[in-house]
JSON list of C-alpha atoms in Angstrom, two decimals:
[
{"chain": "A", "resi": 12, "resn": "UNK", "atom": "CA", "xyz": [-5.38, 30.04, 19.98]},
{"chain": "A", "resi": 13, "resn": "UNK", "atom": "CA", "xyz": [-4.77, 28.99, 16.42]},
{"chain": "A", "resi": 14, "resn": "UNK", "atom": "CA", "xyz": [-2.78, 25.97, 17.75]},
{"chain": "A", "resi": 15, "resn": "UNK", "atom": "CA", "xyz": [-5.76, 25.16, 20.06]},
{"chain": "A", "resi": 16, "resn": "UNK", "atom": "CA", "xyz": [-8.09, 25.24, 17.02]},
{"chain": "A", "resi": 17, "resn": "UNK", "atom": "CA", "xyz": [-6.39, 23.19, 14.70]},
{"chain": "A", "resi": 18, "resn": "UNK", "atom": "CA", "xyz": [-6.04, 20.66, 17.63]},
{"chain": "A", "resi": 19, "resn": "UNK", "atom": "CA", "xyz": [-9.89, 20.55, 18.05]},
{"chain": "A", "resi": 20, "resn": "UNK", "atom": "CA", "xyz": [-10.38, 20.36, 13.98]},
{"chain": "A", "resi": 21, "resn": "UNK", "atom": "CA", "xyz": [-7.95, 17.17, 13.83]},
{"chain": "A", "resi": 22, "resn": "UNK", "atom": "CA", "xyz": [-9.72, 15.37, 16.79]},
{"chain": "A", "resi": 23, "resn": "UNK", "atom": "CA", "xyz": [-13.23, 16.39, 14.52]},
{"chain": "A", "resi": 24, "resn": "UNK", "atom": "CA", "xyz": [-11.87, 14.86, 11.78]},
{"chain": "A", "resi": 25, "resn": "UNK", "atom": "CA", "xyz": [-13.77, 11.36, 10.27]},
{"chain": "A", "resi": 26, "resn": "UNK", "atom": "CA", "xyz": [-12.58, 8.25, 12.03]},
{"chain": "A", "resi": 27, "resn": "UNK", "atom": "CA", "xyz": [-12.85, 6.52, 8.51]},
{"chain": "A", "resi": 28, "resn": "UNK", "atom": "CA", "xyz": [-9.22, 8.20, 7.34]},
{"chain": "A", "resi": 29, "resn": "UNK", "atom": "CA", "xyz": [-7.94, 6.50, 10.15]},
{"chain": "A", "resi": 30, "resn": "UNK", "atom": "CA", "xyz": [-3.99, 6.03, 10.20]},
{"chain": "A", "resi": 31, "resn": "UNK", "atom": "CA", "xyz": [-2.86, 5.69, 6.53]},
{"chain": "A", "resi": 32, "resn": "UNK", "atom": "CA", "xyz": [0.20, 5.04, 7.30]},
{"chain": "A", "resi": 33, "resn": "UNK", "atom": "CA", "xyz": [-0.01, 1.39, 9.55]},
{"chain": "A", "resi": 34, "resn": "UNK", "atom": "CA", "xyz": [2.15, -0.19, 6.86]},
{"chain": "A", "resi": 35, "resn": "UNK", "atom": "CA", "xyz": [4.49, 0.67, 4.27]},
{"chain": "A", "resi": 36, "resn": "UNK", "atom": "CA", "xyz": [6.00, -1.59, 1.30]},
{"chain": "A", "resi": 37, "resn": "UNK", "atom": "CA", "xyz": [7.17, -1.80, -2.12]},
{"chain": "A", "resi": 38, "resn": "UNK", "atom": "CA", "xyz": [4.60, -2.64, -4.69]},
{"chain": "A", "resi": 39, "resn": "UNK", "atom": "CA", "xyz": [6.60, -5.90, -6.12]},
{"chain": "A", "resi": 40, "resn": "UNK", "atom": "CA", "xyz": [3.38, -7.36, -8.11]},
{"chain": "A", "resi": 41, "resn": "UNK", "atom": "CA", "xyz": [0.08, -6.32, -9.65]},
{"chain": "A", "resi": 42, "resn": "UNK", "atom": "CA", "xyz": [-2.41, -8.71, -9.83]},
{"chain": "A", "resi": 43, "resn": "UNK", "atom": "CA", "xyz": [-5.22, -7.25, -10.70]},
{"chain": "A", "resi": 44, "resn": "UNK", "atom": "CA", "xyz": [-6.33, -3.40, -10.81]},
{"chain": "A", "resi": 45, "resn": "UNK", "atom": "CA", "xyz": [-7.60, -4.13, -7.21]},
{"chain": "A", "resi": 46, "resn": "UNK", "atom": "CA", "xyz": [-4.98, -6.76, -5.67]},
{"chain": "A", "resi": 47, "resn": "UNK", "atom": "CA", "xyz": [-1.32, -6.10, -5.11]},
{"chain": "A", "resi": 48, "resn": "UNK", "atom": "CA", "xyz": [1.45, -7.82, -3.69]},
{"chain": "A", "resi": 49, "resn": "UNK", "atom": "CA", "xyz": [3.53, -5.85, -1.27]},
{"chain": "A", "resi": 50, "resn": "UNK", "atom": "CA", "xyz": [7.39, -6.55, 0.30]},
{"chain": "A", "resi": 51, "resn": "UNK", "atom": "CA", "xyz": [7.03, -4.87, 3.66]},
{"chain": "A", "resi": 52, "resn": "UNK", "atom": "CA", "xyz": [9.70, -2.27, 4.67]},
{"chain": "A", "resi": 53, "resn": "UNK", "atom": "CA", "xyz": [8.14, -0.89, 7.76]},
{"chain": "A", "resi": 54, "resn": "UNK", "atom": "CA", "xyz": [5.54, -3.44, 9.26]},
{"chain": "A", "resi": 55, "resn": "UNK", "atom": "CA", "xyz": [2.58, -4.29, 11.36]},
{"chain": "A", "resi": 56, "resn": "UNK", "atom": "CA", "xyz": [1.64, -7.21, 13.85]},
{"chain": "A", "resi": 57, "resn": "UNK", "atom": "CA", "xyz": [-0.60, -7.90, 11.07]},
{"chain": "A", "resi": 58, "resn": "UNK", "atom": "CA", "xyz": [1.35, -8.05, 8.28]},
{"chain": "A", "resi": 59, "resn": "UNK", "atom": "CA", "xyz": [4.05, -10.54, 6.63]},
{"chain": "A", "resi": 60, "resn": "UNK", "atom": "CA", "xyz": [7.32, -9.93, 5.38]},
{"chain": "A", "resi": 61, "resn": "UNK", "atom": "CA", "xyz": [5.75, -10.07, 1.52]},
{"chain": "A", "resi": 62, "resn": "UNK", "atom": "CA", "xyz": [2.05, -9.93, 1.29]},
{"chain": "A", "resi": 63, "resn": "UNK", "atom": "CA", "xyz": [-1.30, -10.14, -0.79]},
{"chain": "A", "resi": 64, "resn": "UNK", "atom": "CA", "xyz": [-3.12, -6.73, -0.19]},
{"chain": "A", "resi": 65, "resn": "UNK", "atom": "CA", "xyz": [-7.02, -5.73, -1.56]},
{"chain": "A", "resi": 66, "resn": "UNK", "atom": "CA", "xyz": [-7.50, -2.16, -2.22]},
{"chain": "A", "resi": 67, "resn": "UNK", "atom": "CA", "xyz": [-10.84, -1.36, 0.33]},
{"chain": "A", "resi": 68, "resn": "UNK", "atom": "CA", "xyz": [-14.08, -0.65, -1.56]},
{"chain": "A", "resi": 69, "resn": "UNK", "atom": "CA", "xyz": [-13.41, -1.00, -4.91]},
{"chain": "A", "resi": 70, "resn": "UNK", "atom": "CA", "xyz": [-13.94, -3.66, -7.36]},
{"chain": "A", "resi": 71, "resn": "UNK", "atom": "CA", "xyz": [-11.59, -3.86, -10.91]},
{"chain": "A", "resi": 72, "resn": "UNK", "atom": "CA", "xyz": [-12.73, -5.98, -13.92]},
{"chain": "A", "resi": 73, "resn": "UNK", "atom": "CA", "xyz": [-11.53, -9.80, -14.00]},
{"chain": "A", "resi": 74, "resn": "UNK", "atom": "CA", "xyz": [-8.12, -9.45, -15.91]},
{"chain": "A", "resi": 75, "resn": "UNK", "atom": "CA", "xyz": [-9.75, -12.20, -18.42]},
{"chain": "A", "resi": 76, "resn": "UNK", "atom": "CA", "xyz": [-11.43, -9.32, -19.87]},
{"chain": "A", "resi": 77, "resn": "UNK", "atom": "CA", "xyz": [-10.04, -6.43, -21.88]},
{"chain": "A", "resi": 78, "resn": "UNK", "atom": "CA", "xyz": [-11.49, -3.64, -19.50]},
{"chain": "A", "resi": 79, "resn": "UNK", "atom": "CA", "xyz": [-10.11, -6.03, -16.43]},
{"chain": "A", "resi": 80, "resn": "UNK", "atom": "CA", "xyz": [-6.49, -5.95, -18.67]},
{"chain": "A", "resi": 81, "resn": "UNK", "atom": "CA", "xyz": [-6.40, -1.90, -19.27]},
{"chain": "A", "resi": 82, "resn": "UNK", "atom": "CA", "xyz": [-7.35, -1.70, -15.09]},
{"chain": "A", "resi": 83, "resn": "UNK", "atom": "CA", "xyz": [-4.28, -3.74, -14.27]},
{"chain": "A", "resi": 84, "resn": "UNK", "atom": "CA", "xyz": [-1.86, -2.12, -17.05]},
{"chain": "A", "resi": 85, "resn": "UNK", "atom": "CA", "xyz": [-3.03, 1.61, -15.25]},
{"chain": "A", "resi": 86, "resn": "UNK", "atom": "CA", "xyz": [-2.33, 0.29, -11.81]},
{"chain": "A", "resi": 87, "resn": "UNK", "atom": "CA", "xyz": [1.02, -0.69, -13.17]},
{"chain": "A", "resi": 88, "resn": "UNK", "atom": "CA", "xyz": [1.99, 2.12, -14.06]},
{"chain": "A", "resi": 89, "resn": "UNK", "atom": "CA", "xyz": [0.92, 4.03, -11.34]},
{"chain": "A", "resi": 90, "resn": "UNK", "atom": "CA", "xyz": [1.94, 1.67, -8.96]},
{"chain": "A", "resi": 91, "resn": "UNK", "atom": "CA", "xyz": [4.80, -1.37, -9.58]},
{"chain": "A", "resi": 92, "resn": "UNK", "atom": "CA", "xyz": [7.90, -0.60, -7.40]},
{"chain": "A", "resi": 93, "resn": "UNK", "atom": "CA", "xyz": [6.27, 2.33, -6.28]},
{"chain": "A", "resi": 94, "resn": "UNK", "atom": "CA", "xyz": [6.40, 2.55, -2.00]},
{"chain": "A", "resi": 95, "resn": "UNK", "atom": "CA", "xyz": [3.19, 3.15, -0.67]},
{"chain": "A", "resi": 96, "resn": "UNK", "atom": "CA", "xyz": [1.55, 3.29, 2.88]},
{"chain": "A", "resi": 97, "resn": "UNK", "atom": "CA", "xyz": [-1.05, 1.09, 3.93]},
{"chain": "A", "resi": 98, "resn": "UNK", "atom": "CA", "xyz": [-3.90, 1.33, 6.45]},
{"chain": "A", "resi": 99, "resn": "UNK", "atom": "CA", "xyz": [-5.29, -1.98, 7.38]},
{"chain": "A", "resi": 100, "resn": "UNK", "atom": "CA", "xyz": [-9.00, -2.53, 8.06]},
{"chain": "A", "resi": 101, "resn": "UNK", "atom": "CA", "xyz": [-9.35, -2.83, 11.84]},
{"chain": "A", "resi": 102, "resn": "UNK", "atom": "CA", "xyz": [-12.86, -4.41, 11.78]},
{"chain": "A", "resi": 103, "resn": "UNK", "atom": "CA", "xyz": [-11.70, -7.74, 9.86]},
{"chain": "A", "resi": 104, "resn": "UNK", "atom": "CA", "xyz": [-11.06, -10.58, 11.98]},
{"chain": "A", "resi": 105, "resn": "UNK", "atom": "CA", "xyz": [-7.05, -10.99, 11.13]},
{"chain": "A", "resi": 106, "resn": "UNK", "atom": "CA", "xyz": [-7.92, -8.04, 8.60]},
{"chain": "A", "resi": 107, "resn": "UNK", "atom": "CA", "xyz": [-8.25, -10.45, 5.55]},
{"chain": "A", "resi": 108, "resn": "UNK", "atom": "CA", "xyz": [-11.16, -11.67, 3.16]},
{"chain": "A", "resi": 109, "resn": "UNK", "atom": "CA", "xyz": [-11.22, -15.37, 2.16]},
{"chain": "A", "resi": 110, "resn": "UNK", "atom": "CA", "xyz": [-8.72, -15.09, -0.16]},
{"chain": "A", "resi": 111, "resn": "UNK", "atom": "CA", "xyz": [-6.12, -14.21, 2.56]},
{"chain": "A", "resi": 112, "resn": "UNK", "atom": "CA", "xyz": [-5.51, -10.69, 1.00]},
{"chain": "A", "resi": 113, "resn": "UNK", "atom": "CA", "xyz": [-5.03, -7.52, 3.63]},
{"chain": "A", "resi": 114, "resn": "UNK", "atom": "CA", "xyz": [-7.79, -5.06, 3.65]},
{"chain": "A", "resi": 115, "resn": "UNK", "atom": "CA", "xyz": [-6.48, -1.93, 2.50]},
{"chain": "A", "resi": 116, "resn": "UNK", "atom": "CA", "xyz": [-6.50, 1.71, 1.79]},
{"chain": "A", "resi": 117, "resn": "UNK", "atom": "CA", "xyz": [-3.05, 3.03, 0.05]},
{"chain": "A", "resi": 118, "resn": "UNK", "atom": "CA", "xyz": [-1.48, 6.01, -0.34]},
{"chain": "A", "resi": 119, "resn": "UNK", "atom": "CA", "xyz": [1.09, 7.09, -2.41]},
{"chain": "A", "resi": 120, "resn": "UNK", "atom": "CA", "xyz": [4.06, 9.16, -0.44]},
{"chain": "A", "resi": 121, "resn": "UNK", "atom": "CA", "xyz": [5.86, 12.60, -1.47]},
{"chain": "A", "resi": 122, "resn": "UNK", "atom": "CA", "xyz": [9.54, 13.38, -1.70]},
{"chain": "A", "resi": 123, "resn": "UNK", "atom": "CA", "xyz": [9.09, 13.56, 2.02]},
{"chain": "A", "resi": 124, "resn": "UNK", "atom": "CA", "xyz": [7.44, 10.60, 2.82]},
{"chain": "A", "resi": 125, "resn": "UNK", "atom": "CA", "xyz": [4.83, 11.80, 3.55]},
{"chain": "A", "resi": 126, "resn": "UNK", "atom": "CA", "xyz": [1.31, 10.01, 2.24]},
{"chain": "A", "resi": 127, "resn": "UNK", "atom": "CA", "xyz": [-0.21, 11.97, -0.61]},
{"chain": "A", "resi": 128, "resn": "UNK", "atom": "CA", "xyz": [-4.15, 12.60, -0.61]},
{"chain": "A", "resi": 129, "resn": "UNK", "atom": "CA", "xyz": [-6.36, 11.05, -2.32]},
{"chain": "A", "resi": 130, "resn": "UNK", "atom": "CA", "xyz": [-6.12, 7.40, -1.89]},
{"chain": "A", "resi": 131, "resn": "UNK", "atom": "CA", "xyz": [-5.04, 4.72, -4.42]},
{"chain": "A", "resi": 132, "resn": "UNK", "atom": "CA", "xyz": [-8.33, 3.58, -3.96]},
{"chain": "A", "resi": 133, "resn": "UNK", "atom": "CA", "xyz": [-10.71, 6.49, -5.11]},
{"chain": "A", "resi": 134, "resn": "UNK", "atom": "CA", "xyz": [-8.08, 7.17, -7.93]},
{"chain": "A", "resi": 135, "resn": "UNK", "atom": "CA", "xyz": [-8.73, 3.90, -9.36]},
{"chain": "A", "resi": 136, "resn": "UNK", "atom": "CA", "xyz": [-12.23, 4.73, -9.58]},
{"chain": "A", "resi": 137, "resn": "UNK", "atom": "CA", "xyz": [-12.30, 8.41, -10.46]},
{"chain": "A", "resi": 138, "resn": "UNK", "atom": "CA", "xyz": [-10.03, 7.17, -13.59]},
{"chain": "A", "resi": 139, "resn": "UNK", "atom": "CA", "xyz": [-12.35, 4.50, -14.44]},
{"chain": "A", "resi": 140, "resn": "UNK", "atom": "CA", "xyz": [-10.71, 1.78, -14.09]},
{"chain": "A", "resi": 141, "resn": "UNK", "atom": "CA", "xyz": [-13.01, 0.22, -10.81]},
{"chain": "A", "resi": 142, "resn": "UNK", "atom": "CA", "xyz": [-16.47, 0.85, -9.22]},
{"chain": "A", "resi": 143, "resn": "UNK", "atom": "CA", "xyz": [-17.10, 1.76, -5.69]},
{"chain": "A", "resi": 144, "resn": "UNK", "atom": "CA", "xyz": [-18.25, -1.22, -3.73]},
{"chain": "A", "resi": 145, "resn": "UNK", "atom": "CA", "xyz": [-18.33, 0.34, -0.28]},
{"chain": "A", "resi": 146, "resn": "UNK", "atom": "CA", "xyz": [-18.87, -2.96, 2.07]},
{"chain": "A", "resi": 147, "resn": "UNK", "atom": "CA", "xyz": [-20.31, -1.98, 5.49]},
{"chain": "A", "resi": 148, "resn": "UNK", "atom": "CA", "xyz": [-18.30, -4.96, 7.21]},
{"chain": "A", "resi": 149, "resn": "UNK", "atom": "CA", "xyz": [-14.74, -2.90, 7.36]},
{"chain": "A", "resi": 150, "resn": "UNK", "atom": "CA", "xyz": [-13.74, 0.19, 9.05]},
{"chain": "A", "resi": 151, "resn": "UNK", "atom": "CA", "xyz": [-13.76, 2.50, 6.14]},
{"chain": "A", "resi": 152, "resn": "UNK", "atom": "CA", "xyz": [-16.84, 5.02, 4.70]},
{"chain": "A", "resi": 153, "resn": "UNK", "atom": "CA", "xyz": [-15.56, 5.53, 0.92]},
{"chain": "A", "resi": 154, "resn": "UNK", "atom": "CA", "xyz": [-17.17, 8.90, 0.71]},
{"chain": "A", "resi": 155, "resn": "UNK", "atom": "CA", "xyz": [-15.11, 10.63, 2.77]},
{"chain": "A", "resi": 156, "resn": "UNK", "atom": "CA", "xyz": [-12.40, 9.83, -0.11]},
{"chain": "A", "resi": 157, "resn": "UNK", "atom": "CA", "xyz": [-13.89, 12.41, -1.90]},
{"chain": "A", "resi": 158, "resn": "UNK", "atom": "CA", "xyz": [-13.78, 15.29, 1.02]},
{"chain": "A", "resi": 159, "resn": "UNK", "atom": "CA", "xyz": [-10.62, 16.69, 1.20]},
{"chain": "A", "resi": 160, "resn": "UNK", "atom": "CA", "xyz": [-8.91, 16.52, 4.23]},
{"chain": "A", "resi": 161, "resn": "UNK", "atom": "CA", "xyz": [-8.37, 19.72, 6.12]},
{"chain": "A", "resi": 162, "resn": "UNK", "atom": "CA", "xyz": [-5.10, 19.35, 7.42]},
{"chain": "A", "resi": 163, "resn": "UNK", "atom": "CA", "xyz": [-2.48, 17.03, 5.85]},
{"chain": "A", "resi": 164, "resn": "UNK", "atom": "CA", "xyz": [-2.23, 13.49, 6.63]},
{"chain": "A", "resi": 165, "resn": "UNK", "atom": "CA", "xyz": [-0.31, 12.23, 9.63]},
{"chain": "A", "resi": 166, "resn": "UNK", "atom": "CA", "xyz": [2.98, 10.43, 8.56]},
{"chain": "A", "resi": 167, "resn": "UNK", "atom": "CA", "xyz": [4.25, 8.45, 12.12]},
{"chain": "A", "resi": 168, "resn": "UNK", "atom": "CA", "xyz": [5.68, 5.94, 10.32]},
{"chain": "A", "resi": 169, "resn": "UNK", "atom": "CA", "xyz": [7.92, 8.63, 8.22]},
{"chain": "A", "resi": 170, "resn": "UNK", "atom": "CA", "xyz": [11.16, 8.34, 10.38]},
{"chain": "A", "resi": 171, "resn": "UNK", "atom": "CA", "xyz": [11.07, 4.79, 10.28]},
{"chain": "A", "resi": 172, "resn": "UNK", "atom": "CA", "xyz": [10.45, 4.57, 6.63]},
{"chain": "A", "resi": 173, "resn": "UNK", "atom": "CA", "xyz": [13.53, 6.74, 5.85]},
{"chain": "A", "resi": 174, "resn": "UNK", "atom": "CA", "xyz": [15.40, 4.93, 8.24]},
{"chain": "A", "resi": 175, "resn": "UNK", "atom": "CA", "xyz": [15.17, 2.09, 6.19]},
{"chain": "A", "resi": 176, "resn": "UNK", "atom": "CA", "xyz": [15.02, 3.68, 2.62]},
{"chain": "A", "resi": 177, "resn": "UNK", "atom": "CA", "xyz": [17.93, 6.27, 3.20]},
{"chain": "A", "resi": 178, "resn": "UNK", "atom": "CA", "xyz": [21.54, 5.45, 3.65]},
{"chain": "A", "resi": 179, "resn": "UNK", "atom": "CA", "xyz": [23.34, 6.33, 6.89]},
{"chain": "A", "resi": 180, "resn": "UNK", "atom": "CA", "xyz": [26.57, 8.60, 6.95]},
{"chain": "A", "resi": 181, "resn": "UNK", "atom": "CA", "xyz": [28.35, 5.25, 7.34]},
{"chain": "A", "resi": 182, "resn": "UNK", "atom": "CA", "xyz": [26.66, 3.74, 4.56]},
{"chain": "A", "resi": 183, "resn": "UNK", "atom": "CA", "xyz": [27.50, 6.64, 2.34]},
{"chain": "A", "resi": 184, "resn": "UNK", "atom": "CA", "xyz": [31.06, 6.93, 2.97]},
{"chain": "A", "resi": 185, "resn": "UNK", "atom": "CA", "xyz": [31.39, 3.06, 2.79]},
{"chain": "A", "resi": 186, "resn": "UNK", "atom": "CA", "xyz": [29.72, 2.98, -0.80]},
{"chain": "A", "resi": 187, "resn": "UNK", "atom": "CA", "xyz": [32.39, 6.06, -1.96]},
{"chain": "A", "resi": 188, "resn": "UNK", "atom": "CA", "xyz": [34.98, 3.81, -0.66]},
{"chain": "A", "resi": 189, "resn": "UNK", "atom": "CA", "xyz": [37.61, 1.87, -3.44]},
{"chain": "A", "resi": 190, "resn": "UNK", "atom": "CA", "xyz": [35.78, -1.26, -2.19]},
{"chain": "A", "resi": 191, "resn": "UNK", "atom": "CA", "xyz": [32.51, -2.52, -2.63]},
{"chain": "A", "resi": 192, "resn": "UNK", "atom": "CA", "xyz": [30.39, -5.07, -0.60]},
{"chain": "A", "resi": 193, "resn": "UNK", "atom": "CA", "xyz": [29.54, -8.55, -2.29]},
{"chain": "A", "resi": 194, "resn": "UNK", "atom": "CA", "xyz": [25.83, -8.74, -2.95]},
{"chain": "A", "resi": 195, "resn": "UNK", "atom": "CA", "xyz": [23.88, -11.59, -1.27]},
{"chain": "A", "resi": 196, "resn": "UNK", "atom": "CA", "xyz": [23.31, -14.53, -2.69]},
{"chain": "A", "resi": 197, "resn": "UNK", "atom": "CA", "xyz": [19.78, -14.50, -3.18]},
{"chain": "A", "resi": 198, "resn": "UNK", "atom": "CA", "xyz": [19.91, -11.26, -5.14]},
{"chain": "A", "resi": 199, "resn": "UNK", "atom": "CA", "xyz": [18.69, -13.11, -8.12]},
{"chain": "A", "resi": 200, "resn": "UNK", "atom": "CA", "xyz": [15.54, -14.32, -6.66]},
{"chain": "A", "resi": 201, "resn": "UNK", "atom": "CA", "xyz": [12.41, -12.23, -6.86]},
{"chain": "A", "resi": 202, "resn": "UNK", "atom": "CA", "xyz": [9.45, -12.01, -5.50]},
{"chain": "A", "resi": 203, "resn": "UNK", "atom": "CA", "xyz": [6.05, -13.37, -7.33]},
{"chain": "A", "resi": 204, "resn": "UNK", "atom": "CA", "xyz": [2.65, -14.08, -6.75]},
{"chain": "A", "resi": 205, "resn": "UNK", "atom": "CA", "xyz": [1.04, -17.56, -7.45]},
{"chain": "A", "resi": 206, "resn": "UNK", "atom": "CA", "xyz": [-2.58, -18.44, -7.65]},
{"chain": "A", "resi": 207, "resn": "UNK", "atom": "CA", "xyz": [-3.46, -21.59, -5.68]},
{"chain": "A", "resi": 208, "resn": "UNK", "atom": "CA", "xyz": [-5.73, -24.37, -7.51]},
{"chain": "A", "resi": 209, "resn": "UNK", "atom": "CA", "xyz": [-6.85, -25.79, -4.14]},
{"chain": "A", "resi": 210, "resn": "UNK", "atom": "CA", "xyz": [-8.24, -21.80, -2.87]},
{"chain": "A", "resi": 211, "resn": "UNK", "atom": "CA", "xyz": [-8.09, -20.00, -6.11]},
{"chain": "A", "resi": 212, "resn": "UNK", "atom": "CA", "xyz": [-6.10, -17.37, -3.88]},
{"chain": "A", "resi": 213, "resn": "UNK", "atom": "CA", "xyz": [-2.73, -16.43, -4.48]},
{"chain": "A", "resi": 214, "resn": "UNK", "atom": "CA", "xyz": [0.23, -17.42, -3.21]},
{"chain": "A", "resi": 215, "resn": "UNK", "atom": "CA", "xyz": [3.66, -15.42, -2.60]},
{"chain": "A", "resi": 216, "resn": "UNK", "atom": "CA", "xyz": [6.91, -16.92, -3.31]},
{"chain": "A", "resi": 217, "resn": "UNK", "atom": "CA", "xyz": [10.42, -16.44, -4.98]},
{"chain": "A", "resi": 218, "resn": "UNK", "atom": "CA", "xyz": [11.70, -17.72, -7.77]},
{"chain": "A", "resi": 219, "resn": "UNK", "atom": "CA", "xyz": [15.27, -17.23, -9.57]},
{"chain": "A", "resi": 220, "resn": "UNK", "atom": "CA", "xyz": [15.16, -13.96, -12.27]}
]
């Protein structure tokens, strides 16, 4: 019975929370205290390999100004080479604004991988550091960020996600071996974000470290 009711309070729960865990990347750049640049490690049909993501609903201070600078030094720290999960606006055509950035809300993960409530999002804005814009045009209601879930969130993507981050037992025996494997050869290059003059957007490429 208890099974049966926890099944009908999921199903109840608001569409807006939708599946936070679409995506999932490494934070490799912070633009802004609203725009981030992500390396994917488990993907969607909608994403690309590195990509230019907008945190849903909320709006940071231009980093020309010194409240825009302290809102990009806080998502720093609470975000650079941090992995997060992403859920992708589904209402979007090609879930982007003009500026080519994803849609996003993104949440932080546990020991376990598994996403941590609240979102990215409302933390930027209960720590002052954006304002809620809640746009109408994408999938998500912004005030449900502030009603806590009543069961935890779902984590599909969670097997995959170790997969990747978490060495086999061949890996692990291979790296306690007396040999080690040559790195590639791009292991100096990084991964950046460049604003374009002819869009004013940004742009993600490499360069050497």
């Amino acid at each position: 019975m208890m099974q049966l009711a926890l099944l009908i309070l999921f199903c109840l729960l608001p569409a807006a929370w939708g599946a936070p865990d679409e995506a999932a990347g490494r934070v490799v750049t912070v633009v802004s205290g609203d725009s981030l640049g992500i390396e994917m490690i488990v993907s969607d049909p909608r994403t690309n390999y590195i990509d230019s993501i907008k945190l849903a609903d909320i709006d940071a201070p231009s980093t020309v100004t010194s409240e825009g600078k302290a809102s990009k030094a806080y998502a720093v720290s609470l975000l650079k080479n941090k992995t997060v999960y992403l859920d992708i606006d589904d209402n979007i055509s090609q879930c982007r604004n003009q500026w080519s950035e994803l849609i996003c809300v993104v949440y932080l993960m546990d020991e376990d991988y598994q996403p941590i409530w609240p979102p990215v999002n409302r933390i930027m804005v209960d720590e002052g550091y954006a304002v809620l814009h809640d746009d109408a045009g994408n999938e998500f209601n912004a005030s449900d960020w502030w009603v806590q879930p009543s069961l935890p969130l779902s984590g599909d993507n969670r097997d995959r996600l170790r997969a990747r981050l978490e060495p086999s037992d061949l890996e692990s025996q291979l790296n306690e071996s007396s040999w080690q494997a040559q790195p590639p050869q791009d292991s100096n290059e990084v991964s950046i974000l460049k604003k374009s003059r002819a869009s004013g957007g940004y742009v993600i490429g490499y360069h050497n470290r």
